[in-house]
Amino acid sequence: MRSVLDRQLHPAESTQTGIASRQAVLAAAQQLIQEQGYAGLSMRELARRSGLAKATIYHHFQDKRDVLLSVFEHDIRTVAERIAEAAATPGSHAQRLRAVIAAYFAIQVERRMVILNAIRETVGLEDQIWAIIRAHRDDLLRPIMSILQDAIAAGVARPVNVELAVMALFGMIHSFVTHRLLIDGNDFTAEMEEFVLEMFLHALHIPADRSAHATPAPVAPLHTTDTE
Amino acid sequence: MRSVLDRQLHPAESTQTGIASRQAVLAAAQQLIQEQGYAGLSMRELARRSGLAKATIYHHFQDKRDVLLSVFEHDIRTVAERIAEAAATPGSHAQRLRAVIAAYFAIQVERRMVILNAIRETVGLEDQIWAIIRAHRDDLLRPIMSILQDAIAAGVARPVNVELAVMALFGMIHSFVTHRLLIDGNDFTAEMEEFVLEMFLHALHIPADRSAHATPAPVAPLHTTDTE
Amino acid sequence: MRSVLDRQLHPAESTQTGIASRQAVLAAAQQLIQEQGYAGLSMRELARRSGLAKATIYHHFQDKRDVLLSVFEHDIRTVAERIAEAAATPGSHAQRLRAVIAAYFAIQVERRMVILNAIRETVGLEDQIWAIIRAHRDDLLRPIMSILQDAIAAGVARPVNVELAVMALFGMIHSFVTHRLLIDGNDFTAEMEEFVLEMFLHALHIPADRSAHATPAPVAPLHTTDTE
Amino acid sequence: MRSVLDRQLHPAESTQTGIASRQAVLAAAQQLIQEQGYAGLSMRELARRSGLAKATIYHHFQDKRDVLLSVFEHDIRTVAERIAEAAATPGSHAQRLRAVIAAYFAIQVERRMVILNAIRETVGLEDQIWAIIRAHRDDLLRPIMSILQDAIAAGVARPVNVELAVMALFGMIHSFVTHRLLIDGNDFTAEMEEFVLEMFLHALHIPADRSAHATPAPVAPLHTTDTE
DNA sequence: GATGAATGAGTGTTCATTCAT
DNA sequence: TATGAATGAACACTCATTCAT
């Protein structure tokens, strides 16, 4: 009966099968949310997909909210990891930003869902979701903010509010991802990545570094347990 | 029974009271969506708020989808009008962009809903919503694209894909609006508007024009019929 | 959608079929409660018995609480009527008390449920049930209290707190009814009635009047609409 | 797995902790029933309160029915003890009746539940509950019946069916307790006790004995194991 | 144009109980 | 003795929609 709201339990106490069931639910939930949005997450369907009885889900999670929050937290954490990884790419500021942008693009497209923007669906849940977001927002933004701070300190970028700059960067990416997923459908990812990078570099006066394209870290599918 | 999908009917056939009822439904729907998101739009509540019986709503709309689509179309049209209005502000390119940004910010905040991003909630409706968006996307983007094209033609801005640039601009704004509405709550609108404008101008190499702040067109509440 | 909590609607507005359905639900509910107690009143079963769909019940009643309260109020009102009727029997004080006792015995046995005592089952409902009980308690007690006041004024009975005396009378009857219904099963009603009357008359020093047995008013089944 | 229905097991087989667990369950059950009525006794909550796992309860009791019946039997036994104790008060018949009435009042109020009347909630359980009641009814009634028989034999009371008389007495008390607990809330216990005693004495023509108020035996909380 | 009545399918959640360990 | 895991059946209630009037 581990839950997002109940973290004091040590994770090793659960039996092997117990953990497996719990993760089966989370995996099914993640998949359902990707396919049908938050509103599409019905406990009935979740039970069907996870291969468990409805009542069994309630053995592992307090309620639907708890499932949702667990998925949400796991996801935001995974995204933060991916971004941090990409930001750690060696190379020039431009190269590192390119890697970050590519990674974030990849994650968003891969999941058909934009975490930060998808919040709006979850009206009655907002209070608890805020807490999770506030707790992880820094992890999400910090690696990129660091790059910008470095660049500014090095005199390579003009001085700006780096937090706002990163938010602006995320916004641009969201916009293109949404467009690609919902409107156009064609894959102009490479082109869009290039455009976003260029806009961002120009906005901050960072010189483009076209000598070599940084190879973005390969993006593993979410909810794989091997990286945890 | 006029509906979005049923436009061949001539508009004069409805009685005075008929039109009034239809608009009462639309107004109630718009209000409900703002308050509770798309998922919060239940026919029961819609009936209660509009003062009509549930069955009566089905006289004016084919089904819930039809109500949703009607609201959606009306809204996107209103937003397009506001943007066009703001883009028509006389002044330098920078001033006009400032007006556009301010207007878009105002609309989004005013409604607690970001149209383009909110689409994701409406899985299953997407097909029909796409049609509406595709039909109106140009109206939304064109006025701002024009400004950029002018600026580029005048040698004031560097040459870029103007469509992508406008999408990037919208994305940045969405990002800040979301943050303000859901995470922070404090009103840093002025600061954020300034930041977005500055980022965008720098990204396009458009010289800032601080001689005078363009006064954005006053934003009327949506769903007022007087402007139609 | 008339409900206990929603009395301002004028009763004539409902259609004939609407009223019929509402009463079918109330009748089924009354029957179920008799058979299985308050806890046995499931909406599922209520739908089955009343021949309506579950959702239809919610068209006529706000929720289960509303059904329960409606039945409860109707019942307590009916009991009050029966008692008032019996108390109006012409004859000596002893005769009238005998009539009242017989009537109350009959009602309780007929229904397998003792209203005033059965309250205890309805823990979470108590607040609203209290309101109904307080509103009707006087109607229940007053007719019998009148008999006692008359008897006291006439010097026939010793002076006592008549309200407490009537409560004591009800308590004795409940005790015997419970015993008969749940423990013994045999019908000693006549004997028990006689015993209760005798105890009560002695307790108040009212001389027994054995000249003629008052014929108790015939007890019609509850929930018949002809008396409303 | 000792249970009410399974008495052939020799009591010494249980370990010390086993007995403790069993009684923890009974104590929690008793408390839950007091607070929420019979319907409020859920195995889940029972597990939580008793500090045991749900499955463990099934080691000590066959099923929920068994728990209920065990509590019920323990309670009725305790009540019988208290009454016998009070009836053994030395003094006149009136004094002993006063002691009995006070004791019974105290028990009922203390528990917010009237055993004999509360049965009605437990439809479907009735068959087994009857058995318990029949087995203990005599223990409950006999001490008071004895007082009356003494009084009649001594020519102090008029001759009546003493069993019915005691049932009538219990009924009066239940009525006042119910009223106090559910309707009025104020504590008129002393006044009500006096009234009941007076009614009963008059009903049986037992002379009141106001020389000294018998001090009722102090009422210990139920489910204490020290008195067993 | 308007509505009360009605409904099947679905919502999330709790129930008492079983079983392998 | 003890328990985590699991479950089918039930729970009260809401959904968007239809239809006769």
PDB file of C-alpha atoms in Angstrom, chain A residues 5-172:
ATOM      1  CA  LEU A   5       1.520  10.407   0.090  1.00  0.00           C
ATOM      2  CA  ASP A   6       3.012   7.727   2.230  1.00  0.00           C
ATOM      3  CA  ARG A   7       6.710   7.737   1.695  1.00  0.00           C
ATOM      4  CA  GLN A   8       7.962   6.736   5.096  1.00  0.00           C
ATOM      5  CA  LEU A   9       7.683   3.060   4.279  1.00  0.00           C
ATOM      6  CA  HIS A  10      10.981   1.541   3.271  1.00  0.00           C
ATOM      7  CA  PRO A  11      10.731   0.200  -0.278  1.00  0.00           C
ATOM      8  CA  ALA A  12      12.233  -3.176   0.466  1.00  0.00           C
ATOM      9  CA  GLU A  13       9.353  -4.390   2.594  1.00  0.00           C
ATOM     10  CA  SER A  14       7.073  -5.253  -0.318  1.00  0.00           C
ATOM     11  CA  THR A  15       7.201  -8.718  -1.720  1.00  0.00           C
ATOM     12  CA  GLN A  16       8.378  -9.288  -5.214  1.00  0.00           C
ATOM     13  CA  THR A  17       4.899  -9.920  -6.565  1.00  0.00           C
ATOM     14  CA  GLY A  18       3.504  -6.924  -4.745  1.00  0.00           C
ATOM     15  CA  ILE A  19       5.953  -4.593  -6.409  1.00  0.00           C
ATOM     16  CA  ALA A  20       5.304  -6.178  -9.755  1.00  0.00           C
ATOM     17  CA  SER A  21       1.573  -5.569  -9.496  1.00  0.00           C
ATOM     18  CA  ARG A  22       2.087  -2.022  -8.388  1.00  0.00           C
ATOM     19  CA  GLN A  23       4.282  -1.343 -11.374  1.00  0.00           C
ATOM     20  CA  ALA A  24       1.915  -3.103 -13.714  1.00  0.00           C
ATOM     21  CA  VAL A  25      -0.713  -0.604 -12.633  1.00  0.00           C
ATOM     22  CA  LEU A  26       1.621   2.337 -13.080  1.00  0.00           C
ATOM     23  CA  ALA A  27       2.679   1.115 -16.511  1.00  0.00           C
ATOM     24  CA  ALA A  28      -0.905   0.633 -17.626  1.00  0.00           C
ATOM     25  CA  ALA A  29      -1.816   4.026 -16.250  1.00  0.00           C
ATOM     26  CA  GLN A  30       1.023   5.728 -18.059  1.00  0.00           C
ATOM     27  CA  GLN A  31       0.025   4.056 -21.283  1.00  0.00           C
ATOM     28  CA  LEU A  32      -3.638   4.981 -20.873  1.00  0.00           C
ATOM     29  CA  ILE A  33      -2.847   8.590 -20.104  1.00  0.00           C
ATOM     30  CA  GLN A  34      -0.664   8.787 -23.175  1.00  0.00           C
ATOM     31  CA  GLU A  35      -3.418   7.360 -25.325  1.00  0.00           C
ATOM     32  CA  GLN A  36      -6.457   9.083 -23.943  1.00  0.00           C
ATOM     33  CA  GLY A  37      -5.330  11.886 -21.698  1.00  0.00           C
ATOM     34  CA  TYR A  38      -5.910  12.223 -18.000  1.00  0.00           C
ATOM     35  CA  ALA A  39      -9.663  12.057 -18.445  1.00  0.00           C
ATOM     36  CA  GLY A  40      -9.247   8.696 -20.150  1.00  0.00           C
ATOM     37  CA  LEU A  41      -7.818   7.071 -17.080  1.00  0.00           C
ATOM     38  CA  SER A  42     -10.719   4.995 -15.804  1.00  0.00           C
ATOM     39  CA  MET A  43     -10.196   2.516 -12.996  1.00  0.00           C
ATOM     40  CA  ARG A  44     -12.170  -0.056 -14.964  1.00  0.00           C
ATOM     41  CA  GLU A  45      -9.866   0.196 -17.955  1.00  0.00           C
ATOM     42  CA  LEU A  46      -6.829   0.450 -15.741  1.00  0.00           C
ATOM     43  CA  ALA A  47      -7.756  -2.861 -14.148  1.00  0.00           C
ATOM     44  CA  ARG A  48      -8.316  -4.477 -17.525  1.00  0.00           C
ATOM     45  CA  ARG A  49      -4.974  -3.334 -18.873  1.00  0.00           C
ATOM     46  CA  SER A  50      -2.955  -4.153 -15.799  1.00  0.00           C
ATOM     47  CA  GLY A  51      -4.522  -7.586 -15.593  1.00  0.00           C
ATOM     48  CA  LEU A  52      -5.627  -7.047 -12.017  1.00  0.00           C
ATOM     49  CA  ALA A  53      -9.031  -6.803 -10.426  1.00  0.00           C
ATOM     50  CA  LYS A  54     -10.332  -3.350  -9.753  1.00  0.00           C
ATOM     51  CA  ALA A  55     -10.237  -3.991  -6.030  1.00  0.00           C
ATOM     52  CA  THR A  56      -6.617  -5.030  -6.236  1.00  0.00           C
ATOM     53  CA  ILE A  57      -5.633  -1.632  -7.524  1.00  0.00           C
ATOM     54  CA  TYR A  58      -7.123  -0.178  -4.387  1.00  0.00           C
ATOM     55  CA  HIS A  59      -4.869  -2.472  -2.431  1.00  0.00           C
ATOM     56  CA  HIS A  60      -1.844  -0.728  -3.893  1.00  0.00           C
ATOM     57  CA  PHE A  61      -3.163   2.801  -4.252  1.00  0.00           C
ATOM     58  CA  GLN A  62      -5.408   4.836  -2.043  1.00  0.00           C
ATOM     59  CA  ASP A  63      -7.559   6.044  -4.897  1.00  0.00           C
ATOM     60  CA  LYS A  64      -7.454   7.242  -8.484  1.00  0.00           C
ATOM     61  CA  ARG A  65      -5.791  10.445  -7.388  1.00  0.00           C
ATOM     62  CA  ASP A  66      -2.986   8.439  -5.879  1.00  0.00           C
ATOM     63  CA  VAL A  67      -2.414   6.515  -9.104  1.00  0.00           C
ATOM     64  CA  LEU A  68      -2.401   9.706 -11.096  1.00  0.00           C
ATOM     65  CA  LEU A  69      -0.024  11.453  -8.766  1.00  0.00           C
ATOM     66  CA  SER A  70       2.315   8.482  -8.725  1.00  0.00           C
ATOM     67  CA  VAL A  71       2.487   8.383 -12.502  1.00  0.00           C
ATOM     68  CA  PHE A  72       2.877  12.104 -12.641  1.00  0.00           C
ATOM     69  CA  GLU A  73       5.707  12.216 -10.180  1.00  0.00           C
ATOM     70  CA  HIS A  74       7.522   9.333 -11.811  1.00  0.00           C
ATOM     71  CA  ASP A  75       7.251  11.054 -15.169  1.00  0.00           C
ATOM     72  CA  ILE A  76       8.386  14.452 -14.108  1.00  0.00           C
ATOM     73  CA  ARG A  77      11.337  12.823 -12.401  1.00  0.00           C
ATOM     74  CA  THR A  78      12.252  10.901 -15.524  1.00  0.00           C
ATOM     75  CA  VAL A  79      12.057  14.021 -17.639  1.00  0.00           C
ATOM     76  CA  ALA A  80      14.279  15.846 -15.188  1.00  0.00           C
ATOM     77  CA  GLU A  81      16.820  13.047 -15.419  1.00  0.00           C
ATOM     78  CA  ARG A  82      16.853  13.127 -19.199  1.00  0.00           C
ATOM     79  CA  ILE A  83      17.345  16.860 -19.277  1.00  0.00           C
ATOM     80  CA  ALA A  84      20.130  16.764 -16.734  1.00  0.00           C
ATOM     81  CA  GLU A  85      21.804  14.059 -18.755  1.00  0.00           C
ATOM     82  CA  ALA A  86      21.585  16.054 -21.961  1.00  0.00           C
ATOM     83  CA  ALA A  87      22.773  19.234 -20.264  1.00  0.00           C
ATOM     84  CA  ALA A  88      25.876  17.389 -19.097  1.00  0.00           C
ATOM     85  CA  THR A  89      26.928  16.842 -22.713  1.00  0.00           C
ATOM     86  CA  PRO A  90      30.459  18.121 -23.154  1.00  0.00           C
ATOM     87  CA  GLY A  91      30.982  20.891 -25.658  1.00  0.00           C
ATOM     88  CA  SER A  92      30.253  24.547 -26.259  1.00  0.00           C
ATOM     89  CA  HIS A  93      27.244  26.295 -24.770  1.00  0.00           C
ATOM     90  CA  ALA A  94      25.526  26.085 -28.103  1.00  0.00           C
ATOM     91  CA  GLN A  95      26.199  22.395 -28.362  1.00  0.00           C
ATOM     92  CA  ARG A  96      24.874  21.716 -24.909  1.00  0.00           C
ATOM     93  CA  LEU A  97      21.746  23.722 -25.594  1.00  0.00           C
ATOM     94  CA  ARG A  98      21.247  21.812 -28.806  1.00  0.00           C
ATOM     95  CA  ALA A  99      21.491  18.557 -26.881  1.00  0.00           C
ATOM     96  CA  VAL A 100      18.975  19.763 -24.317  1.00  0.00           C
ATOM     97  CA  ILE A 101      16.526  20.910 -26.934  1.00  0.00           C
ATOM     98  CA  ALA A 102      16.795  17.640 -28.830  1.00  0.00           C
ATOM     99  CA  ALA A 103      16.285  15.628 -25.662  1.00  0.00           C
ATOM    100  CA  TYR A 104      13.253  17.622 -24.569  1.00  0.00           C
ATOM    101  CA  PHE A 105      11.744  17.422 -28.038  1.00  0.00           C
ATOM    102  CA  ALA A 106      12.258  13.685 -28.067  1.00  0.00           C
ATOM    103  CA  ILE A 107      10.663  13.159 -24.670  1.00  0.00           C
ATOM    104  CA  GLN A 108       7.631  15.217 -25.451  1.00  0.00           C
ATOM    105  CA  VAL A 109       7.012  13.596 -28.789  1.00  0.00           C
ATOM    106  CA  GLU A 110       7.604  10.139 -27.406  1.00  0.00           C
ATOM    107  CA  ARG A 111       4.865  10.639 -24.826  1.00  0.00           C
ATOM    108  CA  ARG A 112       2.208  12.589 -26.686  1.00  0.00           C
ATOM    109  CA  MET A 113       1.897  14.636 -23.556  1.00  0.00           C
ATOM    110  CA  VAL A 114       3.459  17.808 -22.307  1.00  0.00           C
ATOM    111  CA  ILE A 115       3.800  17.551 -18.598  1.00  0.00           C
ATOM    112  CA  LEU A 116       3.806  21.159 -17.619  1.00  0.00           C
ATOM    113  CA  ASN A 117       0.969  22.096 -19.901  1.00  0.00           C
ATOM    114  CA  ALA A 118      -1.127  19.027 -19.363  1.00  0.00           C
ATOM    115  CA  ILE A 119      -1.775  20.143 -15.831  1.00  0.00           C
ATOM    116  CA  ARG A 120      -4.764  22.086 -16.898  1.00  0.00           C
ATOM    117  CA  GLU A 121      -6.812  18.948 -17.369  1.00  0.00           C
ATOM    118  CA  THR A 122      -6.571  18.019 -13.770  1.00  0.00           C
ATOM    119  CA  VAL A 123      -8.658  20.771 -12.299  1.00  0.00           C
ATOM    120  CA  GLY A 124      -9.721  19.204  -9.044  1.00  0.00           C
ATOM    121  CA  LEU A 125      -6.297  17.756  -8.510  1.00  0.00           C
ATOM    122  CA  GLU A 126      -4.365  20.917  -8.888  1.00  0.00           C
ATOM    123  CA  ASP A 127      -3.464  21.403  -5.285  1.00  0.00           C
ATOM    124  CA  GLN A 128      -1.619  18.139  -4.975  1.00  0.00           C
ATOM    125  CA  ILE A 129      -0.090  18.373  -8.408  1.00  0.00           C
ATOM    126  CA  TRP A 130       1.299  21.802  -7.635  1.00  0.00           C
ATOM    127  CA  ALA A 131       3.166  20.373  -4.727  1.00  0.00           C
ATOM    128  CA  ILE A 132       4.841  17.809  -6.959  1.00  0.00           C
ATOM    129  CA  ILE A 133       5.615  20.335  -9.641  1.00  0.00           C
ATOM    130  CA  ARG A 134       7.025  22.851  -7.200  1.00  0.00           C
ATOM    131  CA  ALA A 135       9.133  20.101  -5.704  1.00  0.00           C
ATOM    132  CA  HIS A 136      10.579  19.115  -9.071  1.00  0.00           C
ATOM    133  CA  ARG A 137      10.523  22.316 -11.082  1.00  0.00           C
ATOM    134  CA  ASP A 138      13.990  23.218  -9.961  1.00  0.00           C
ATOM    135  CA  ASP A 139      15.337  19.835 -11.017  1.00  0.00           C
ATOM    136  CA  LEU A 140      13.774  20.442 -14.402  1.00  0.00           C
ATOM    137  CA  LEU A 141      15.077  23.955 -14.943  1.00  0.00           C
ATOM    138  CA  ARG A 142      18.364  23.995 -13.083  1.00  0.00           C
ATOM    139  CA  PRO A 143      20.587  22.103 -15.538  1.00  0.00           C
ATOM    140  CA  ILE A 144      19.668  24.452 -18.359  1.00  0.00           C
ATOM    141  CA  MET A 145      19.836  27.503 -16.150  1.00  0.00           C
ATOM    142  CA  SER A 146      23.383  26.446 -15.324  1.00  0.00           C
ATOM    143  CA  ILE A 147      24.372  26.443 -18.949  1.00  0.00           C
ATOM    144  CA  LEU A 148      23.016  29.944 -19.368  1.00  0.00           C
ATOM    145  CA  GLN A 149      24.670  31.206 -16.217  1.00  0.00           C
ATOM    146  CA  ASP A 150      27.978  29.822 -17.432  1.00  0.00           C
ATOM    147  CA  ALA A 151      27.526  31.454 -20.780  1.00  0.00           C
ATOM    148  CA  ILE A 152      26.660  34.781 -19.191  1.00  0.00           C
ATOM    149  CA  ALA A 153      29.566  34.550 -16.781  1.00  0.00           C
ATOM    150  CA  ALA A 154      31.845  33.754 -19.693  1.00  0.00           C
ATOM    151  CA  GLY A 155      30.612  36.851 -21.489  1.00  0.00           C
ATOM    152  CA  VAL A 156      29.260  34.664 -24.266  1.00  0.00           C
ATOM    153  CA  ALA A 157      25.591  35.437 -23.619  1.00  0.00           C
ATOM    154  CA  ARG A 158      23.926  38.698 -22.795  1.00  0.00           C
ATOM    155  CA  PRO A 159      22.730  38.927 -19.189  1.00  0.00           C
ATOM    156  CA  VAL A 160      19.115  37.848 -18.784  1.00  0.00           C
ATOM    157  CA  ASN A 161      16.886  36.308 -16.148  1.00  0.00           C
ATOM    158  CA  VAL A 162      17.916  32.729 -16.760  1.00  0.00           C
ATOM    159  CA  GLU A 163      14.822  31.185 -15.175  1.00  0.00           C
ATOM    160  CA  LEU A 164      12.530  33.108 -17.467  1.00  0.00           C
ATOM    161  CA  ALA A 165      14.759  32.261 -20.386  1.00  0.00           C
ATOM    162  CA  VAL A 166      14.473  28.547 -19.728  1.00  0.00           C
ATOM    163  CA  MET A 167      10.732  28.838 -19.361  1.00  0.00           C
ATOM    164  CA  ALA A 168      10.612  30.606 -22.686  1.00  0.00           C
ATOM    165  CA  LEU A 169      12.680  27.846 -24.243  1.00  0.00           C
ATOM    166  CA  PHE A 170      10.338  25.170 -22.913  1.00  0.00           C
ATOM    167  CA  GLY A 171       7.382  27.154 -24.214  1.00  0.00           C
ATOM    168  CA  MET A 172       8.760  27.268 -27.702  1.00  0.00           C
TER     169      MET A 172
END
